[in-house]
Short mmCIF file of C-alpha atoms and ligand atoms in Angstrom, two decimals:
data_model
loop_
_atom_site.label_atom_id
_atom_site.label_comp_id
_atom_site.label_asym_id
_atom_site.label_seq_id
_atom_site.Cartn_x
_atom_site.Cartn_y
_atom_site.Cartn_z
CA UNK N 1315 -41.36 -59.20 -32.56
CA UNK N 1316 -41.78 -55.87 -31.18
CA UNK N 1317 -45.17 -54.20 -29.76
CA UNK N 1318 -47.62 -53.08 -32.26
CA UNK N 1319 -45.61 -49.96 -33.09
CA UNK N 1320 -43.35 -51.68 -35.71
CA UNK N 1321 -43.49 -55.14 -36.88
CA UNK N 1322 -39.89 -54.57 -38.31
CA UNK N 1323 -38.22 -54.28 -35.35
CA UNK N 1324 -37.90 -57.93 -33.78
CA UNK N 1325 -36.49 -56.82 -30.12
CA UNK N 1326 -38.40 -55.10 -27.30
CA UNK N 1327 -36.73 -52.09 -28.25
CA UNK N 1328 -39.70 -49.63 -28.62
CA UNK N 1329 -40.96 -50.71 -24.61
CA UNK N 1330 -37.24 -50.17 -23.75
CA UNK N 1331 -36.87 -46.89 -25.30
CA UNK N 1332 -40.61 -45.95 -23.34
CA UNK N 1333 -39.43 -46.37 -20.50
CA UNK N 1334 -36.16 -44.17 -21.10
CA UNK N 1335 -39.12 -41.48 -21.82
CA UNK N 1336 -38.50 -41.99 -25.65
CA UNK N 1337 -41.41 -42.35 -27.94
CA UNK N 1338 -40.61 -42.45 -31.77
CA UNK N 1339 -43.12 -42.56 -34.57
CA UNK N 1340 -43.80 -45.28 -36.72
CA UNK N 1341 -41.50 -44.02 -39.78
CA UNK N 1342 -39.44 -43.51 -37.72
CA UNK N 1343 -38.76 -46.96 -36.31
CA UNK N 1344 -39.33 -48.37 -39.78
CA UNK N 1345 -35.77 -46.05 -40.30
CA UNK N 1346 -33.73 -47.20 -37.22
CA UNK N 1347 -35.09 -51.42 -38.69
CA UNK N 1348 -33.38 -50.12 -42.23
CA UNK N 1349 -30.52 -48.25 -41.38
CA UNK N 1350 -30.01 -51.83 -38.45
CA UNK N 1351 -30.39 -54.22 -41.77
CA UNK N 1352 -27.83 -51.64 -43.85
CA UNK N 1353 -25.16 -52.18 -41.13
CA UNK N 1354 -25.20 -55.80 -40.79
CA UNK N 1355 -25.75 -56.08 -44.15
CA UNK N 1356 -21.90 -53.70 -44.85
CA UNK N 1357 -20.29 -55.84 -41.79
CA UNK N 1358 -20.44 -59.14 -44.07
CA UNK N 1359 -18.47 -57.53 -46.18
CA UNK N 1360 -15.95 -55.22 -44.09
CA UNK N 1361 -15.78 -54.62 -40.00
CA UNK N 1362 -18.12 -51.64 -39.61
CA UNK N 1363 -18.60 -52.61 -36.09
CA UNK N 1364 -18.28 -55.21 -33.27
CA UNK N 1365 -22.09 -56.25 -33.12
CA UNK N 1366 -23.39 -58.53 -35.85
CA UNK N 1367 -26.84 -59.24 -34.67
CA UNK N 1368 -30.31 -57.91 -35.17
CA UNK N 1369 -30.56 -57.56 -30.97
CA UNK N 1370 -27.83 -56.65 -30.36
CA UNK N 1371 -27.80 -53.71 -32.92
CA UNK N 1372 -30.95 -52.83 -31.85
CA UNK N 1373 -29.99 -52.90 -27.56
CA UNK N 1374 -26.32 -52.07 -28.21
CA UNK N 1375 -25.89 -48.75 -30.71
CA UNK N 1376 -29.45 -47.80 -31.25
CA UNK N 1377 -31.23 -47.68 -27.64
CA UNK N 1378 -27.84 -46.84 -25.89
CA UNK N 1379 -28.22 -43.71 -28.59
CA UNK N 1380 -31.85 -43.51 -27.83
CA UNK N 1381 -30.92 -42.49 -24.29
CA UNK N 1382 -29.26 -39.76 -25.05
CA UNK N 1383 -32.38 -37.72 -26.48
CA UNK N 1384 -33.79 -36.25 -23.13
CA UNK N 1385 -30.45 -34.80 -22.57
CA UNK N 1386 -30.51 -33.37 -25.91
CA UNK N 1387 -33.59 -32.25 -26.15
CA UNK N 1388 -33.59 -30.77 -22.72
CA UNK N 1389 -29.80 -28.98 -24.21
CA UNK N 1390 -32.10 -27.99 -27.49
CA UNK N 1391 -34.92 -26.66 -25.63
CA UNK N 1392 -32.73 -24.62 -23.05
CA UNK N 1393 -31.24 -22.77 -26.06
CA UNK N 1394 -34.00 -20.66 -27.03
CA UNK N 1395 -31.99 -18.69 -29.78
CA UNK N 1396 -31.49 -21.97 -30.91
CA UNK N 1397 -34.59 -23.98 -32.60
CA UNK N 1398 -33.68 -27.52 -33.06
CA UNK N 1399 -34.17 -26.63 -36.96
CA UNK N 1400 -31.12 -23.73 -36.85
CA UNK N 1401 -28.97 -26.02 -34.11
CA UNK N 1402 -26.18 -27.85 -35.69
CA UNK N 1403 -25.33 -31.22 -33.91
CA UNK N 1404 -21.25 -32.97 -34.70
CA UNK N 1405 -20.87 -36.55 -33.70
CA UNK N 1406 -17.00 -37.07 -33.72
CA UNK N 1407 -15.98 -40.37 -34.48
CA UNK N 1408 -19.30 -41.68 -35.19
CA UNK N 1409 -17.57 -45.25 -36.71
CA UNK N 1410 -20.58 -46.78 -37.82
CA UNK N 1411 -22.65 -43.98 -37.03
CA UNK N 1412 -23.49 -44.06 -33.43
CA UNK N 1413 -25.26 -42.05 -31.64
CA UNK N 1414 -25.40 -39.04 -34.24
CA UNK N 1415 -27.49 -40.97 -37.50
CA UNK N 1416 -29.68 -42.51 -34.57
CA UNK N 1417 -30.33 -38.47 -33.00
CA UNK N 1418 -30.85 -37.66 -36.76
CA UNK N 1419 -33.24 -40.00 -37.55
CA UNK N 1420 -35.18 -39.02 -33.81
CA UNK N 1421 -34.79 -35.90 -34.40
CA UNK N 1422 -35.15 -34.69 -38.02
CA UNK N 1423 -35.31 -31.12 -37.78
CA UNK N 1424 -31.75 -30.84 -36.30
CA UNK N 1425 -28.88 -30.49 -39.03
CA UNK N 1426 -26.00 -33.63 -38.29
CA UNK N 1427 -22.56 -34.05 -39.30
CA UNK N 1428 -21.16 -37.03 -38.99
CA UNK N 1429 -17.54 -37.16 -38.80
CA UNK N 1430 -15.09 -40.28 -39.06
CA UNK N 1431 -11.68 -41.12 -39.67
CA UNK N 1432 -12.27 -44.01 -41.65
CA UNK N 1433 -12.92 -43.16 -45.59
CA UNK N 1434 -14.69 -46.51 -45.79
CA UNK N 1435 -17.05 -45.97 -42.71
CA UNK N 1436 -18.16 -42.93 -44.46
CA UNK N 1437 -18.69 -44.78 -47.17
CA UNK N 1438 -21.33 -46.57 -45.43
CA UNK N 1439 -22.57 -43.23 -43.65
CA UNK N 1440 -23.20 -41.91 -46.84
CA UNK N 1441 -24.71 -44.61 -48.52
CA UNK N 1442 -27.27 -45.16 -45.31
CA UNK N 1443 -27.91 -41.36 -45.99
CA UNK N 1444 -28.74 -41.62 -49.52
CA UNK N 1445 -31.17 -44.65 -48.92
CA UNK N 1446 -33.10 -42.57 -45.72
CA UNK N 1447 -33.21 -39.98 -47.69
CA UNK N 1448 -31.80 -38.04 -44.66
CA UNK N 1449 -31.22 -34.99 -46.32
CA UNK N 1450 -30.12 -32.54 -43.39
CA UNK N 1451 -27.40 -35.29 -42.38
CA UNK N 1452 -23.43 -34.92 -43.59
CA UNK N 1453 -21.30 -37.38 -43.19
CA UNK N 1454 -17.52 -35.66 -43.20
CA UNK N 1455 -14.33 -38.08 -43.89
CA UNK N 1456 -11.84 -36.24 -41.81
CA UNK N 1457 -9.87 -35.58 -38.12
CA UNK N 1458 -11.63 -33.71 -35.75
CA UNK N 1459 -8.02 -32.08 -35.08
CA UNK N 1460 -8.49 -31.29 -38.84
CA UNK N 1461 -11.67 -30.08 -39.21
CA UNK N 1462 -11.47 -28.05 -35.79
CA UNK N 1463 -9.46 -25.72 -37.04
CA UNK N 1464 -12.00 -25.26 -40.35
CA UNK N 1465 -13.55 -21.49 -39.75
CA UNK N 1466 -16.69 -23.19 -41.46
CA UNK N 1467 -17.26 -25.86 -38.17
CA UNK N 1468 -15.35 -23.58 -35.55
CA UNK N 1469 -17.47 -22.51 -33.17
CA UNK N 1470 -21.00 -23.33 -35.00
CA UNK N 1471 -22.12 -26.47 -33.12
CA UNK N 1472 -24.83 -26.57 -30.07
CA UNK N 1473 -24.31 -30.08 -30.12
CA UNK N 1474 -20.93 -32.19 -30.09
CA UNK N 1475 -21.54 -36.39 -28.97
CA UNK N 1476 -19.37 -38.72 -29.33
CA UNK N 1477 -18.79 -42.21 -27.94
CA UNK N 1478 -16.37 -44.81 -27.24
CA UNK N 1479 -13.99 -42.61 -28.91
CA UNK N 1480 -11.74 -41.94 -26.48
CA UNK N 1481 -11.00 -40.85 -22.62
CA UNK N 1482 -12.39 -37.46 -21.94
CA UNK N 1483 -9.46 -35.27 -21.80
CA UNK N 1484 -9.38 -35.78 -25.57
CA UNK N 1485 -12.67 -35.60 -25.83
CA UNK N 1486 -12.91 -31.62 -24.59
CA UNK N 1487 -10.12 -30.85 -26.57
CA UNK N 1488 -11.63 -32.29 -30.28
CA UNK N 1489 -15.46 -31.14 -29.09
CA UNK N 1490 -14.77 -27.33 -27.86
CA UNK N 1491 -13.41 -26.58 -31.21
CA UNK N 1492 -16.76 -26.69 -32.39
CA UNK N 1493 -18.90 -25.84 -29.26
CA UNK N 1494 -20.62 -22.67 -30.13
CA UNK N 1495 -20.15 -20.57 -26.76
CA UNK N 1496 -23.34 -22.23 -24.37
CA UNK N 1497 -23.01 -25.03 -26.96
CA UNK N 1498 -23.15 -28.63 -24.87
CA UNK N 1499 -20.75 -31.86 -24.92
CA UNK N 1500 -22.56 -34.99 -24.84
CA UNK N 1501 -20.42 -38.08 -23.72
CA UNK N 1502 -22.11 -41.39 -23.18
CA UNK N 1503 -19.01 -43.45 -21.09
CA UNK N 1504 -18.85 -46.64 -19.31
CA UNK N 1505 -20.03 -46.86 -15.60
CA UNK N 1506 -16.53 -46.67 -14.48
CA UNK N 1507 -15.56 -43.16 -14.70
CA UNK N 1508 -14.37 -41.46 -11.76
CA UNK N 1509 -9.86 -40.74 -12.95
CA UNK N 1510 -11.41 -39.99 -15.98
CA UNK N 1511 -13.77 -37.63 -14.49
CA UNK N 1512 -11.31 -36.26 -12.36
CA UNK N 1513 -8.25 -35.64 -15.62
CA UNK N 1514 -11.59 -34.19 -17.07
CA UNK N 1515 -12.01 -32.31 -14.82
CA UNK N 1516 -8.53 -30.40 -14.80
CA UNK N 1517 -9.01 -30.50 -18.68
CA UNK N 1518 -11.77 -29.03 -19.15
CA UNK N 1519 -10.88 -25.27 -18.48
CA UNK N 1520 -7.67 -25.70 -20.32
CA UNK N 1521 -10.07 -25.56 -23.75
CA UNK N 1522 -12.43 -23.22 -22.51
CA UNK N 1523 -15.28 -26.34 -20.81
CA UNK N 1524 -16.71 -26.73 -17.48
CA UNK N 1525 -18.22 -30.04 -16.83
CA UNK N 1526 -22.04 -29.84 -15.81
CA UNK N 1527 -22.50 -34.01 -14.62
CA UNK N 1528 -21.75 -36.78 -15.35
CA UNK N 1529 -24.49 -39.30 -13.77
CA UNK N 1530 -25.76 -42.75 -14.57
CA UNK N 1531 -28.70 -42.74 -17.31
CA UNK N 1532 -32.25 -44.56 -15.88
CA UNK N 1533 -32.26 -48.21 -16.68
CA UNK N 1534 -28.36 -48.04 -17.71
CA UNK N 1535 -25.27 -48.52 -17.41
CA UNK N 1536 -23.85 -45.03 -19.42
CA UNK N 1537 -22.39 -42.58 -17.34
CA UNK N 1538 -23.43 -39.44 -19.58
CA UNK N 1539 -20.86 -36.51 -18.83
CA UNK N 1540 -22.38 -33.35 -19.93
CA UNK N 1541 -20.14 -30.26 -20.86
CA UNK N 1542 -20.79 -26.45 -21.59
CA UNK N 1543 -18.52 -24.10 -23.49
CA UNK N 1544 -17.72 -21.50 -21.07
CA UNK N 1545 -15.36 -19.80 -22.30
CA UNK N 1546 -13.80 -19.30 -26.14
CA UNK N 1547 -11.51 -22.34 -27.15
CA UNK N 1548 -7.83 -20.77 -27.35
CA UNK N 1549 -6.76 -20.92 -30.99
CA UNK N 1550 -4.37 -23.70 -30.64
CA UNK N 1551 -6.54 -25.79 -29.47
CA UNK N 1552 -7.00 -29.07 -30.73
CA UNK N 1553 -3.07 -29.35 -31.51
CA UNK N 1554 -2.37 -31.69 -34.23
CA UNK N 1555 -3.96 -35.39 -34.90
CA UNK N 1556 -3.00 -38.16 -32.11
CA UNK N 1557 -1.46 -35.35 -29.69
CA UNK N 1558 -4.76 -35.68 -27.62
CA UNK N 1559 -5.39 -38.75 -27.52
CA UNK N 1560 -1.57 -39.40 -26.93
CA UNK N 1561 -0.28 -36.87 -24.63
CA UNK N 1562 -4.24 -35.94 -22.66
CA UNK N 1563 -4.38 -32.52 -21.36
CA UNK N 1564 -4.93 -32.74 -17.54
CA UNK N 1565 -2.58 -35.41 -16.65
CA UNK N 1566 -0.34 -35.28 -14.32
CA UNK N 1567 0.25 -31.65 -12.98
CA UNK N 1568 -1.56 -29.13 -14.44
CA UNK N 1569 -0.59 -27.40 -17.88
CA UNK N 1570 -1.06 -24.15 -18.17
CA UNK N 1571 -3.55 -23.09 -20.34
CA UNK N 1572 -0.87 -20.49 -22.56
CA UNK N 1573 1.04 -23.48 -22.66
CA UNK N 1574 -0.94 -25.86 -23.28
CA UNK N 1575 -0.18 -25.88 -27.55
CA UNK N 1576 2.31 -28.35 -27.68
CA UNK N 1577 2.40 -30.51 -25.02
CA UNK N 1578 -0.03 -32.51 -22.41
CA UNK N 1579 1.68 -34.63 -19.96
CA UNK N 1580 0.14 -38.44 -19.28
CA UNK N 1581 -2.41 -40.01 -17.25
N1 SAH M 2684 -18.65 -44.25 -31.79
C1 SAH M 2684 -19.27 -45.28 -32.22
C2 SAH M 2684 -17.80 -45.68 -33.61
C3 SAH M 2684 -16.72 -45.94 -32.00
S1 SAH M 2684 -15.17 -46.46 -32.44
C4 SAH M 2684 -19.85 -45.83 -31.74
O1 SAH M 2684 -20.08 -46.24 -31.16
O2 SAH M 2684 -20.09 -47.65 -31.88
C5 SAH M 2684 -14.22 -44.96 -32.83
C6 SAH M 2684 -14.22 -44.24 -34.13
O3 SAH M 2684 -13.68 -43.00 -34.07
C7 SAH M 2684 -13.49 -45.09 -35.29
O4 SAH M 2684 -14.45 -44.94 -36.32
C8 SAH M 2684 -12.46 -44.31 -35.43
O5 SAH M 2684 -12.14 -44.16 -37.02
C9 SAH M 2684 -13.03 -42.81 -35.16
N2 SAH M 2684 -11.95 -41.67 -34.77
C10 SAH M 2684 -10.97 -42.04 -33.54
N3 SAH M 2684 -10.36 -40.89 -33.52
C11 SAH M 2684 -10.97 -39.82 -34.48
C12 SAH M 2684 -10.68 -37.94 -34.82
N4 SAH M 2684 -9.68 -37.93 -33.60
N5 SAH M 2684 -11.03 -37.96 -35.80
C13 SAH M 2684 -12.37 -38.30 -36.46
N6 SAH M 2684 -12.51 -40.21 -35.79
C14 SAH M 2684 -12.03 -40.62 -35.17
#
């Protein structure tokens, strides 16, 4: 059993989170424990995530997401015109809700949209939202390539996150349209990132973004890429479904911004 804060958490996640500078209230740990149990229960019926044991969910899914909180808090506090209660966060390719659902539980003032292209995952997310009574969280079934052209969604998010969804150039193209000017993208990545980072740096300015940091998170093997929207994203982005991943921007040879709507090059 874990520490006295939460009798329902079965691993030392509470302490490990504290080491990462993350302290939650007891009811938030309880919500995470319930969410963990729902993931494990639904995973028996269909493939929600490859991780199938309680400690794995807590450490490899939840702790990884909780480690983003210091960066998220820094972004929200920097954006003085955007207090947490009006800020919106979009998690692209959220799957079973990672990291977006965990961030929503940890920061209940934040309005969180969880986007995924797979209907059964969105149905699971809707179940979790209802079960936990998360009235500031919305699950959306769709592709970022399509939703990114919706005027109600474009240029409206202070923060966009995405984990284990695509390469950095593709993530930048998918995230940028959703961000407000000055908004921030948070992409947790694995430690071995050099080639992808170089491609990301070439892709970023094409969609109005700049990569600010790609530091290893303390105590982890995650490199957190932090990118900011510096200029409006051209209306041609994101390109149609599949292109951001299959013809990533910033591939060999730079793609001029005014020609970037249809070609990308290879990596
Ligand atoms: N972020 C989660 C899930 C990763 S799996 C985690 O870290 O565990 C990748 C998910 O992204 C899948 O559920 C897939 O349906 C979704 N996805 C991939 N490309 C997408 C796109 N263009 N738009 C929306 N969802 C996408």
